[in-house]
Amino acid sequence: MDERAQSFGRQLEAGTLTRGAAAAKVLSAAVDSGVVQQMSRRHHHRLAEVWGSDEVSAAVTSMLVRYALGGAERDGHLDPGRFVDGAVSASGWVGKVIGAMRTTRILREMSVETRELAAPSVLERVPVPSAEDAALGASTPRVEEPIRGLPANSATIRLVHASALHQLLGLPPLQPWNFTRAQRVALLVVLERSPGELRRVLAGKFEGIDGSVRESVCQLWTGWSRDDIAAMLALSTPGRDIPRVLASAALRSLPRPTARSGYLERWRSRVRDSVPVRAAAVVSELFEAFLDCQVEVYADFDRIRRRPTATETARREATHDQLPVLLREAAQQIGIGHLDLLSGLIGLFIEPLPVADSVYFTPTAWRFPA
């Protein structure tokens, strides 16, 4: 493959090939020579045991092509001219891109046996040491159950693991962040009691299905084409219910971060001062809603967490329905994605880990500045 890439690079320099055509030929050589399949197996061999090596390789190939060639709205990231003198290996470049993909990095960071992804309820019980913990100690630190996943077990990774699995299968991420708490709970109940209803709605068979269930399923799968949904259903079996796995992973509640009450005013200032003026009000409101819904606040003298009062409980319940609306509005005002903003909020309370852009496969370091 490296020799062929050098040849295409020389043709590019001579003007006999355009950059796009040369890049396409390099990728074709990568597929024909088995380099893509080999690198996919290297990074995703455990996932292939569950989902099938052909499916995973096809998904990785599609993502690699989209990254390397780009589209009408942007140029791709593959410049065949870099391979001309042989100093840069084309096969090595392919391997590095696959290794840097958002899905690859997230699943590698999780360090979970991938077959457990087929049993969504198992994930919350599996300790997931972060990269920092793995480097500092040989054993996984003991973490109290109420704060499992934060910070020692990489909460940001937990935030995006479901989306990573979807995209590694070559599919858009599901969109649970637009759900109210009641919608989320209701759909989880349906998944537990009548998982077949999910497949029926996706197949367009609405007879006997409650309208709210139909609306929630369609909302969760927003952005998917009918062809993608049909392909997913064709690959599903009662023993390998892909829609249920994806929905269960996407709807699972995040672990609750903890915060000392004495730090809250400083964080409020960071949130208010680090966004455009036009967005400051809605982002501050979002921060307060996030505190109510997701954060366990304690004082130095409050080492044993007390139960919330009835007033606090009522306020939290009301805020759950406001949070998706505020999140959507604030992200639009700042000009970033929902997931980036949500991970930025979590990053205020833990050592932040990078979330990668799903299109360009590079870390998006957006968070509230220190």
mmCIF file of C-alpha atoms in Angstrom:
data_model
loop_
_atom_site.group_PDB
_atom_site.id
_atom_site.type_symbol
_atom_site.label_atom_id
_atom_site.label_comp_id
_atom_site.label_asym_id
_atom_site.label_seq_id
_atom_site.Cartn_x
_atom_site.Cartn_y
_atom_site.Cartn_z
ATOM 1 C CA MET A 1 0.000 0.000 0.000
ATOM 2 C CA ASP A 2 2.829 2.431 0.835
ATOM 3 C CA GLU A 3 4.361 2.003 -2.629
ATOM 4 C CA ARG A 4 1.035 2.626 -4.332
ATOM 5 C CA ALA A 5 0.426 5.701 -2.169
ATOM 6 C CA GLN A 6 3.829 7.084 -3.201
ATOM 7 C CA SER A 7 2.882 6.600 -6.848
ATOM 8 C CA PHE A 8 -0.442 8.414 -6.387
ATOM 9 C CA GLY A 9 1.368 11.225 -4.568
ATOM 10 C CA ARG A 10 3.801 11.668 -7.449
ATOM 11 C CA GLN A 11 0.886 11.796 -9.906
ATOM 12 C CA LEU A 12 -0.690 14.475 -7.736
ATOM 13 C CA GLU A 13 2.480 16.552 -7.820
ATOM 14 C CA ALA A 14 2.767 16.068 -11.602
ATOM 15 C CA GLY A 15 -0.778 17.341 -12.051
ATOM 16 C CA THR A 16 -2.178 14.167 -13.596
ATOM 17 C CA LEU A 17 -4.425 13.515 -10.572
ATOM 18 C CA THR A 18 -6.499 15.905 -8.490
ATOM 19 C CA ARG A 19 -6.107 15.830 -4.724
ATOM 20 C CA GLY A 20 -9.553 14.272 -4.264
ATOM 21 C CA ALA A 21 -8.926 11.570 -6.874
ATOM 22 C CA ALA A 22 -5.495 10.754 -5.439
ATOM 23 C CA ALA A 23 -6.932 10.540 -1.917
ATOM 24 C CA ALA A 24 -9.695 8.209 -3.124
ATOM 25 C CA LYS A 25 -7.104 5.941 -4.766
ATOM 26 C CA VAL A 26 -5.048 5.841 -1.550
ATOM 27 C CA LEU A 27 -8.110 4.774 0.415
ATOM 28 C CA SER A 28 -8.991 2.191 -2.223
ATOM 29 C CA ALA A 29 -5.486 0.782 -1.890
ATOM 30 C CA ALA A 30 -5.910 0.684 1.893
ATOM 31 C CA VAL A 31 -9.093 -1.366 1.550
ATOM 32 C CA ASP A 32 -7.802 -3.628 -1.249
ATOM 33 C CA SER A 33 -4.596 -4.443 0.635
ATOM 34 C CA GLY A 34 -6.477 -5.272 3.839
ATOM 35 C CA VAL A 35 -4.857 -2.470 5.848
ATOM 36 C CA VAL A 36 -8.204 -1.028 6.995
ATOM 37 C CA GLN A 37 -9.477 -4.443 8.036
ATOM 38 C CA GLN A 38 -6.233 -5.227 9.853
ATOM 39 C CA MET A 39 -6.206 -1.918 11.748
ATOM 40 C CA SER A 40 -9.907 -2.296 12.559
ATOM 41 C CA ARG A 41 -9.285 -5.750 14.029
ATOM 42 C CA ARG A 42 -6.351 -4.421 16.024
ATOM 43 C CA HIS A 43 -8.396 -1.682 17.670
ATOM 44 C CA HIS A 44 -11.837 -3.317 17.811
ATOM 45 C CA HIS A 45 -11.313 -7.063 17.963
ATOM 46 C CA ARG A 46 -13.400 -7.447 21.138
ATOM 47 C CA LEU A 47 -16.296 -5.480 19.719
ATOM 48 C CA ALA A 48 -16.179 -7.614 16.581
ATOM 49 C CA GLU A 49 -16.819 -10.682 18.755
ATOM 50 C CA VAL A 50 -20.254 -9.250 19.538
ATOM 51 C CA TRP A 51 -21.235 -7.267 16.476
ATOM 52 C CA GLY A 52 -19.362 -9.148 13.735
ATOM 53 C CA SER A 53 -16.001 -8.223 12.204
ATOM 54 C CA ASP A 54 -17.513 -7.387 8.806
ATOM 55 C CA GLU A 55 -19.956 -4.888 10.332
ATOM 56 C CA VAL A 56 -17.278 -3.177 12.400
ATOM 57 C CA SER A 57 -14.822 -3.038 9.477
ATOM 58 C CA ALA A 58 -17.502 -1.616 7.181
ATOM 59 C CA ALA A 59 -18.419 1.054 9.745
ATOM 60 C CA VAL A 60 -14.786 2.025 10.343
ATOM 61 C CA THR A 61 -14.179 2.182 6.580
ATOM 62 C CA SER A 62 -17.145 4.522 6.094
ATOM 63 C CA MET A 63 -15.946 6.793 8.883
ATOM 64 C CA LEU A 64 -12.394 6.788 7.502
ATOM 65 C CA VAL A 65 -13.626 7.711 4.019
ATOM 66 C CA ARG A 66 -15.755 10.564 5.388
ATOM 67 C CA TYR A 67 -12.801 11.870 7.388
ATOM 68 C CA ALA A 68 -10.241 11.520 4.610
ATOM 69 C CA LEU A 69 -12.256 12.727 1.605
ATOM 70 C CA GLY A 70 -14.588 15.243 3.195
ATOM 71 C CA GLY A 71 -17.551 16.444 1.188
ATOM 72 C CA ALA A 72 -19.099 19.410 -0.549
ATOM 73 C CA GLU A 73 -18.948 21.515 2.610
ATOM 74 C CA ARG A 74 -15.276 20.886 3.459
ATOM 75 C CA ASP A 75 -12.051 19.295 2.218
ATOM 76 C CA GLY A 76 -10.942 15.978 3.608
ATOM 77 C CA HIS A 77 -7.908 15.429 5.819
ATOM 78 C CA LEU A 78 -5.929 13.176 3.488
ATOM 79 C CA ASP A 79 -3.167 14.841 1.465
ATOM 80 C CA PRO A 80 -1.529 12.177 -0.740
ATOM 81 C CA GLY A 81 1.418 14.505 -1.328
ATOM 82 C CA ARG A 82 2.751 13.666 2.133
ATOM 83 C CA PHE A 83 3.535 10.085 1.024
ATOM 84 C CA VAL A 84 5.690 10.959 -2.026
ATOM 85 C CA ASP A 85 9.143 10.538 -0.472
ATOM 86 C CA GLY A 86 8.217 7.566 1.701
ATOM 87 C CA ALA A 87 8.981 9.433 4.932
ATOM 88 C CA VAL A 88 5.350 9.036 5.988
ATOM 89 C CA SER A 89 3.754 5.590 5.792
ATOM 90 C CA ALA A 90 0.280 5.585 4.244
ATOM 91 C CA SER A 91 -0.668 2.419 6.103
ATOM 92 C CA GLY A 92 0.611 3.979 9.323
ATOM 93 C CA TRP A 93 -1.510 7.065 8.654
ATOM 94 C CA VAL A 94 -4.603 4.884 8.271
ATOM 95 C CA GLY A 95 -3.821 3.102 11.539
ATOM 96 C CA LYS A 96 -3.302 6.368 13.402
ATOM 97 C CA VAL A 97 -6.585 7.806 12.143
ATOM 98 C CA ILE A 98 -8.525 4.703 13.164
ATOM 99 C CA GLY A 99 -6.790 4.729 16.540
ATOM 100 C CA ALA A 100 -7.678 8.413 17.047
ATOM 101 C CA MET A 101 -11.328 8.056 16.100
ATOM 102 C CA ARG A 102 -13.745 9.209 18.763
ATOM 103 C CA THR A 103 -15.280 5.762 19.120
ATOM 104 C CA THR A 104 -11.918 4.015 19.306
ATOM 105 C CA ARG A 105 -10.617 6.303 22.027
ATOM 106 C CA ILE A 106 -13.768 6.128 24.118
ATOM 107 C CA LEU A 107 -14.086 2.362 24.019
ATOM 108 C CA ARG A 108 -10.375 1.952 24.718
ATOM 109 C CA GLU A 109 -10.616 4.340 27.683
ATOM 110 C CA MET A 110 -13.578 2.431 29.061
ATOM 111 C CA SER A 111 -11.488 -0.756 29.336
ATOM 112 C CA VAL A 112 -14.659 -2.835 29.519
ATOM 113 C CA GLU A 113 -15.073 -6.276 28.010
ATOM 114 C CA THR A 114 -16.985 -5.312 24.897
ATOM 115 C CA ARG A 115 -19.336 -8.276 25.042
ATOM 116 C CA GLU A 116 -20.843 -6.591 28.091
ATOM 117 C CA LEU A 117 -22.191 -3.881 25.816
ATOM 118 C CA ALA A 118 -24.770 -6.453 24.751
ATOM 119 C CA ALA A 119 -26.071 -6.435 28.363
ATOM 120 C CA PRO A 120 -26.606 -2.708 29.095
ATOM 121 C CA SER A 121 -27.484 -3.105 32.765
ATOM 122 C CA VAL A 122 -24.029 -4.572 33.441
ATOM 123 C CA LEU A 123 -22.123 -1.403 32.542
ATOM 124 C CA GLU A 124 -23.042 0.601 35.629
ATOM 125 C CA ARG A 125 -21.683 -2.176 37.854
ATOM 126 C CA VAL A 126 -18.321 -2.444 36.090
ATOM 127 C CA PRO A 127 -15.490 -0.323 37.539
ATOM 128 C CA VAL A 128 -13.875 1.657 34.726
ATOM 129 C CA PRO A 129 -10.488 3.101 35.736
ATOM 130 C CA SER A 130 -9.507 6.287 33.957
ATOM 131 C CA ALA A 131 -6.258 6.654 32.043
ATOM 132 C CA GLU A 132 -4.857 8.718 34.923
ATOM 133 C CA ASP A 133 -5.680 6.016 37.478
ATOM 134 C CA ALA A 134 -4.197 3.306 35.291
ATOM 135 C CA ALA A 135 -0.944 5.234 35.061
ATOM 136 C CA LEU A 136 -0.703 6.018 38.767
ATOM 137 C CA GLY A 137 -1.657 2.697 40.278
ATOM 138 C CA ALA A 138 -1.775 -0.982 39.457
ATOM 139 C CA SER A 139 -5.211 -1.508 40.986
ATOM 140 C CA THR A 140 -8.557 0.202 40.562
ATOM 141 C CA PRO A 141 -9.285 2.544 43.486
ATOM 142 C CA ARG A 142 -12.289 1.751 45.640
ATOM 143 C CA VAL A 143 -15.105 4.165 44.823
ATOM 144 C CA GLU A 144 -18.212 4.765 46.891
ATOM 145 C CA GLU A 145 -21.357 3.649 45.094
ATOM 146 C CA PRO A 146 -23.099 7.080 45.098
ATOM 147 C CA ILE A 147 -20.220 8.637 43.157
ATOM 148 C CA ARG A 148 -19.194 5.655 41.041
ATOM 149 C CA GLY A 149 -17.815 6.964 37.778
ATOM 150 C CA LEU A 150 -16.827 10.387 39.152
ATOM 151 C CA PRO A 151 -14.079 11.340 39.140
ATOM 152 C CA ALA A 152 -11.964 8.179 39.399
ATOM 153 C CA ASN A 153 -13.961 6.288 36.792
ATOM 154 C CA SER A 154 -14.096 8.909 34.024
ATOM 155 C CA ALA A 155 -17.548 10.453 34.041
ATOM 156 C CA THR A 156 -17.006 12.153 30.699
ATOM 157 C CA ILE A 157 -16.353 8.777 29.124
ATOM 158 C CA ARG A 158 -19.584 7.469 30.672
ATOM 159 C CA LEU A 159 -21.380 10.447 29.198
ATOM 160 C CA VAL A 160 -20.505 9.534 25.629
ATOM 161 C CA HIS A 161 -20.056 5.761 25.671
ATOM 162 C CA ALA A 162 -23.488 5.053 24.187
ATOM 163 C CA SER A 163 -22.912 7.534 21.383
ATOM 164 C CA ALA A 164 -19.515 5.947 20.713
ATOM 165 C CA LEU A 165 -21.063 2.531 20.258
ATOM 166 C CA HIS A 166 -23.656 3.896 17.832
ATOM 167 C CA GLN A 167 -21.087 5.662 15.712
ATOM 168 C CA LEU A 168 -18.750 2.706 15.594
ATOM 169 C CA LEU A 169 -21.611 0.846 13.966
ATOM 170 C CA GLY A 170 -21.646 3.625 11.370
ATOM 171 C CA LEU A 171 -24.837 5.190 12.701
ATOM 172 C CA PRO A 172 -25.805 8.635 14.041
ATOM 173 C CA PRO A 173 -25.941 8.982 17.833
ATOM 174 C CA LEU A 174 -29.322 8.716 19.487
ATOM 175 C CA GLN A 175 -30.648 11.935 21.021
ATOM 176 C CA PRO A 176 -31.767 11.359 24.647
ATOM 177 C CA TRP A 177 -30.766 14.839 25.822
ATOM 178 C CA ASN A 178 -34.029 16.312 24.486
ATOM 179 C CA PHE A 179 -36.150 14.069 26.740
ATOM 180 C CA THR A 180 -37.857 15.133 29.917
ATOM 181 C CA ARG A 181 -37.369 12.872 32.915
ATOM 182 C CA ALA A 182 -40.917 11.512 32.560
ATOM 183 C CA GLN A 183 -40.305 10.599 28.899
ATOM 184 C CA ARG A 184 -37.030 8.890 29.764
ATOM 185 C CA VAL A 185 -38.554 6.850 32.581
ATOM 186 C CA ALA A 186 -41.592 5.877 30.505
ATOM 187 C CA LEU A 187 -39.475 4.656 27.616
ATOM 188 C CA LEU A 188 -37.211 2.660 29.937
ATOM 189 C CA VAL A 189 -40.327 0.962 31.336
ATOM 190 C CA VAL A 190 -41.402 0.046 27.798
ATOM 191 C CA LEU A 191 -37.950 -1.376 27.069
ATOM 192 C CA GLU A 192 -38.160 -3.517 30.191
ATOM 193 C CA ARG A 193 -41.720 -4.768 29.797
ATOM 194 C CA SER A 194 -42.355 -4.802 26.042
ATOM 195 C CA PRO A 195 -39.093 -4.531 24.103
ATOM 196 C CA GLY A 196 -40.875 -5.696 20.955
ATOM 197 C CA GLU A 197 -42.811 -2.403 20.829
ATOM 198 C CA LEU A 198 -39.568 -0.569 20.090
ATOM 199 C CA ARG A 199 -38.887 -2.640 16.978
ATOM 200 C CA ARG A 200 -42.517 -2.320 15.837
ATOM 201 C CA VAL A 201 -42.421 1.484 16.026
ATOM 202 C CA LEU A 202 -39.125 1.604 14.140
ATOM 203 C CA ALA A 203 -40.611 -0.694 11.496
ATOM 204 C CA GLY A 204 -43.598 1.658 11.095
ATOM 205 C CA LYS A 205 -46.130 -0.725 12.665
ATOM 206 C CA PHE A 206 -48.034 1.568 15.005
ATOM 207 C CA GLU A 207 -51.149 -0.520 15.635
ATOM 208 C CA GLY A 208 -51.791 -0.848 19.360
ATOM 209 C CA ILE A 209 -48.796 1.354 20.298
ATOM 210 C CA ASP A 210 -49.378 4.224 22.711
ATOM 211 C CA GLY A 211 -48.916 7.620 21.048
ATOM 212 C CA SER A 212 -46.405 8.836 23.640
ATOM 213 C CA VAL A 213 -44.230 5.744 23.087
ATOM 214 C CA ARG A 214 -44.342 6.261 19.337
ATOM 215 C CA GLU A 215 -43.375 9.919 19.719
ATOM 216 C CA SER A 216 -40.509 9.150 22.134
ATOM 217 C CA VAL A 217 -39.020 6.419 19.930
ATOM 218 C CA CYS A 218 -39.162 8.633 16.845
ATOM 219 C CA GLN A 219 -37.582 11.486 18.809
ATOM 220 C CA LEU A 220 -34.786 9.239 20.080
ATOM 221 C CA TRP A 221 -33.966 8.084 16.551
ATOM 222 C CA THR A 222 -34.090 11.575 15.023
ATOM 223 C CA GLY A 223 -31.532 11.922 12.228
ATOM 224 C CA TRP A 224 -31.590 8.283 11.124
ATOM 225 C CA SER A 225 -32.607 7.500 7.564
ATOM 226 C CA ARG A 226 -35.219 4.843 6.855
ATOM 227 C CA ASP A 227 -32.518 2.757 5.158
ATOM 228 C CA ASP A 228 -30.311 2.837 8.282
ATOM 229 C CA ILE A 229 -33.232 1.824 10.498
ATOM 230 C CA ALA A 230 -34.225 -0.979 8.106
ATOM 231 C CA ALA A 231 -30.637 -2.264 8.045
ATOM 232 C CA MET A 232 -30.475 -2.225 11.853
ATOM 233 C CA LEU A 233 -33.742 -4.144 12.134
ATOM 234 C CA ALA A 234 -32.571 -6.682 9.532
ATOM 235 C CA LEU A 235 -29.453 -7.371 11.625
ATOM 236 C CA SER A 236 -31.447 -7.730 14.856
ATOM 237 C CA THR A 237 -32.650 -11.008 16.302
ATOM 238 C CA PRO A 238 -34.460 -11.798 19.595
ATOM 239 C CA GLY A 239 -31.096 -12.765 21.057
ATOM 240 C CA ARG A 240 -29.322 -9.761 19.622
ATOM 241 C CA ASP A 241 -31.801 -6.917 19.925
ATOM 242 C CA ILE A 242 -29.722 -4.000 18.618
ATOM 243 C CA PRO A 243 -32.405 -1.281 19.050
ATOM 244 C CA ARG A 244 -32.901 -2.253 22.675
ATOM 245 C CA VAL A 245 -29.145 -2.237 23.373
ATOM 246 C CA LEU A 246 -28.706 1.201 21.833
ATOM 247 C CA ALA A 247 -31.765 2.707 23.505
ATOM 248 C CA SER A 248 -30.889 1.257 26.927
ATOM 249 C CA ALA A 249 -27.363 2.648 26.722
ATOM 250 C CA ALA A 250 -28.534 6.084 25.582
ATOM 251 C CA LEU A 251 -31.261 6.419 28.231
ATOM 252 C CA ARG A 252 -29.192 5.312 31.211
ATOM 253 C CA SER A 253 -28.838 8.000 33.875
ATOM 254 C CA LEU A 254 -25.411 9.507 34.421
ATOM 255 C CA PRO A 255 -23.613 9.196 37.754
ATOM 256 C CA ARG A 256 -24.100 12.238 39.990
ATOM 257 C CA PRO A 257 -21.040 14.508 40.432
ATOM 258 C CA THR A 258 -20.269 15.897 43.878
ATOM 259 C CA ALA A 259 -19.282 19.459 44.780
ATOM 260 C CA ARG A 260 -18.316 21.388 47.911
ATOM 261 C CA SER A 261 -20.743 24.215 48.572
ATOM 262 C CA GLY A 262 -17.876 26.648 49.141
ATOM 263 C CA TYR A 263 -16.784 26.350 45.518
ATOM 264 C CA LEU A 264 -20.150 27.059 43.908
ATOM 265 C CA GLU A 265 -19.833 30.855 43.721
ATOM 266 C CA ARG A 266 -16.470 30.556 41.974
ATOM 267 C CA TRP A 267 -17.947 28.142 39.440
ATOM 268 C CA ARG A 268 -20.925 30.438 38.891
ATOM 269 C CA SER A 269 -18.471 33.205 37.989
ATOM 270 C CA ARG A 270 -16.566 30.916 35.613
ATOM 271 C CA VAL A 271 -19.778 29.951 33.853
ATOM 272 C CA ARG A 272 -20.995 33.537 33.585
ATOM 273 C CA ASP A 273 -17.677 35.058 32.454
ATOM 274 C CA SER A 274 -16.562 32.418 29.952
ATOM 275 C CA VAL A 275 -19.420 32.615 27.450
ATOM 276 C CA PRO A 276 -20.604 35.405 25.119
ATOM 277 C CA VAL A 277 -22.607 38.124 26.867
ATOM 278 C CA ARG A 278 -25.739 37.214 24.923
ATOM 279 C CA ALA A 279 -25.592 33.674 26.336
ATOM 280 C CA ALA A 280 -24.619 34.490 29.930
ATOM 281 C CA ALA A 281 -28.155 34.569 31.321
ATOM 282 C CA VAL A 282 -29.366 31.290 29.820
ATOM 283 C CA VAL A 283 -26.080 29.501 30.609
ATOM 284 C CA SER A 284 -26.252 30.672 34.233
ATOM 285 C CA GLU A 285 -29.823 29.405 34.405
ATOM 286 C CA LEU A 286 -28.692 26.115 32.859
ATOM 287 C CA PHE A 287 -25.914 25.822 35.464
ATOM 288 C CA GLU A 288 -28.400 26.202 38.318
ATOM 289 C CA ALA A 289 -30.706 23.615 36.726
ATOM 290 C CA PHE A 290 -27.759 21.258 36.282
ATOM 291 C CA LEU A 291 -26.887 21.677 39.975
ATOM 292 C CA ASP A 292 -30.433 20.748 40.962
ATOM 293 C CA CYS A 293 -30.694 17.749 38.629
ATOM 294 C CA GLN A 294 -27.218 16.258 38.504
ATOM 295 C CA VAL A 295 -24.939 17.456 41.322
ATOM 296 C CA GLU A 296 -24.697 16.326 44.940
ATOM 297 C CA VAL A 297 -23.674 19.429 46.906
ATOM 298 C CA TYR A 298 -22.175 19.028 50.378
ATOM 299 C CA ALA A 299 -20.544 21.223 53.033
ATOM 300 C CA ASP A 300 -17.373 20.381 54.958
ATOM 301 C CA PHE A 301 -19.420 19.490 58.042
ATOM 302 C CA ASP A 302 -21.860 17.433 55.997
ATOM 303 C CA ARG A 303 -19.751 14.327 55.375
ATOM 304 C CA ILE A 304 -22.765 12.046 55.776
ATOM 305 C CA ARG A 305 -25.100 13.129 53.043
ATOM 306 C CA ARG A 306 -28.500 14.182 54.362
ATOM 307 C CA ARG A 307 -31.724 13.459 52.550
ATOM 308 C CA PRO A 308 -33.056 16.414 50.500
ATOM 309 C CA THR A 309 -36.008 18.251 51.956
ATOM 310 C CA ALA A 310 -39.460 18.063 50.387
ATOM 311 C CA THR A 311 -38.962 21.548 48.896
ATOM 312 C CA GLU A 312 -35.623 20.576 47.355
ATOM 313 C CA THR A 313 -37.112 17.374 45.959
ATOM 314 C CA ALA A 314 -40.035 19.265 44.368
ATOM 315 C CA ARG A 315 -37.657 21.826 42.848
ATOM 316 C CA ARG A 316 -35.450 19.087 41.398
ATOM 317 C CA GLU A 317 -38.443 17.321 39.878
ATOM 318 C CA ALA A 318 -39.590 20.536 38.196
ATOM 319 C CA THR A 319 -36.082 21.303 36.948
ATOM 320 C CA HIS A 320 -35.731 17.925 35.229
ATOM 321 C CA ASP A 321 -38.237 19.032 32.606
ATOM 322 C CA GLN A 322 -36.542 22.413 32.121
ATOM 323 C CA LEU A 323 -33.005 21.071 31.702
ATOM 324 C CA PRO A 324 -33.313 19.737 28.102
ATOM 325 C CA VAL A 325 -34.871 23.025 26.938
ATOM 326 C CA LEU A 326 -32.213 25.134 28.639
ATOM 327 C CA LEU A 327 -29.444 22.882 27.330
ATOM 328 C CA ARG A 328 -30.675 23.229 23.761
ATOM 329 C CA GLU A 329 -31.084 27.010 24.024
ATOM 330 C CA ALA A 330 -27.708 27.576 25.712
ATOM 331 C CA ALA A 331 -25.814 25.398 23.214
ATOM 332 C CA GLN A 332 -27.393 27.339 20.353
ATOM 333 C CA GLN A 333 -26.504 30.680 21.940
ATOM 334 C CA ILE A 334 -22.847 29.665 22.420
ATOM 335 C CA GLY A 335 -22.616 27.912 19.056
ATOM 336 C CA ILE A 336 -21.541 24.448 20.252
ATOM 337 C CA GLY A 337 -23.182 21.017 20.426
ATOM 338 C CA HIS A 338 -25.388 19.706 23.232
ATOM 339 C CA LEU A 339 -22.845 17.024 24.128
ATOM 340 C CA ASP A 340 -19.957 19.483 24.311
ATOM 341 C CA LEU A 341 -21.903 21.788 26.622
ATOM 342 C CA LEU A 342 -23.036 18.929 28.863
ATOM 343 C CA SER A 343 -19.498 17.554 29.144
ATOM 344 C CA GLY A 344 -18.278 21.088 29.846
ATOM 345 C CA LEU A 345 -20.676 21.315 32.780
ATOM 346 C CA ILE A 346 -19.481 17.965 34.122
ATOM 347 C CA GLY A 347 -15.919 19.122 33.524
ATOM 348 C CA LEU A 348 -16.466 21.901 36.086
ATOM 349 C CA PHE A 349 -16.691 19.272 38.809
ATOM 350 C CA ILE A 350 -14.099 16.733 37.658
ATOM 351 C CA GLU A 351 -10.797 16.652 35.825
ATOM 352 C CA PRO A 352 -12.126 16.991 32.261
ATOM 353 C CA LEU A 353 -11.403 14.421 29.602
ATOM 354 C CA PRO A 354 -11.575 15.356 25.906
ATOM 355 C CA VAL A 355 -14.719 14.705 23.920
ATOM 356 C CA ALA A 356 -13.990 14.223 20.239
ATOM 357 C CA ASP A 357 -15.929 15.730 17.394
ATOM 358 C CA SER A 358 -17.807 12.949 15.637
ATOM 359 C CA VAL A 359 -17.014 14.266 12.164
ATOM 360 C CA TYR A 360 -13.359 15.263 12.363
ATOM 361 C CA PHE A 361 -12.177 12.723 14.962
ATOM 362 C CA THR A 362 -10.156 15.338 16.833
ATOM 363 C CA PRO A 363 -10.598 16.354 20.470
ATOM 364 C CA THR A 364 -12.934 19.285 21.063
ATOM 365 C CA ALA A 365 -11.440 20.890 24.157
ATOM 366 C CA TRP A 366 -14.384 23.212 24.767
ATOM 367 C CA ARG A 367 -15.166 23.619 28.426
ATOM 368 C CA PHE A 368 -15.626 26.462 30.833
ATOM 369 C CA PRO A 369 -12.101 27.955 31.126
ATOM 370 C CA ALA A 370 -10.294 27.670 34.462
#
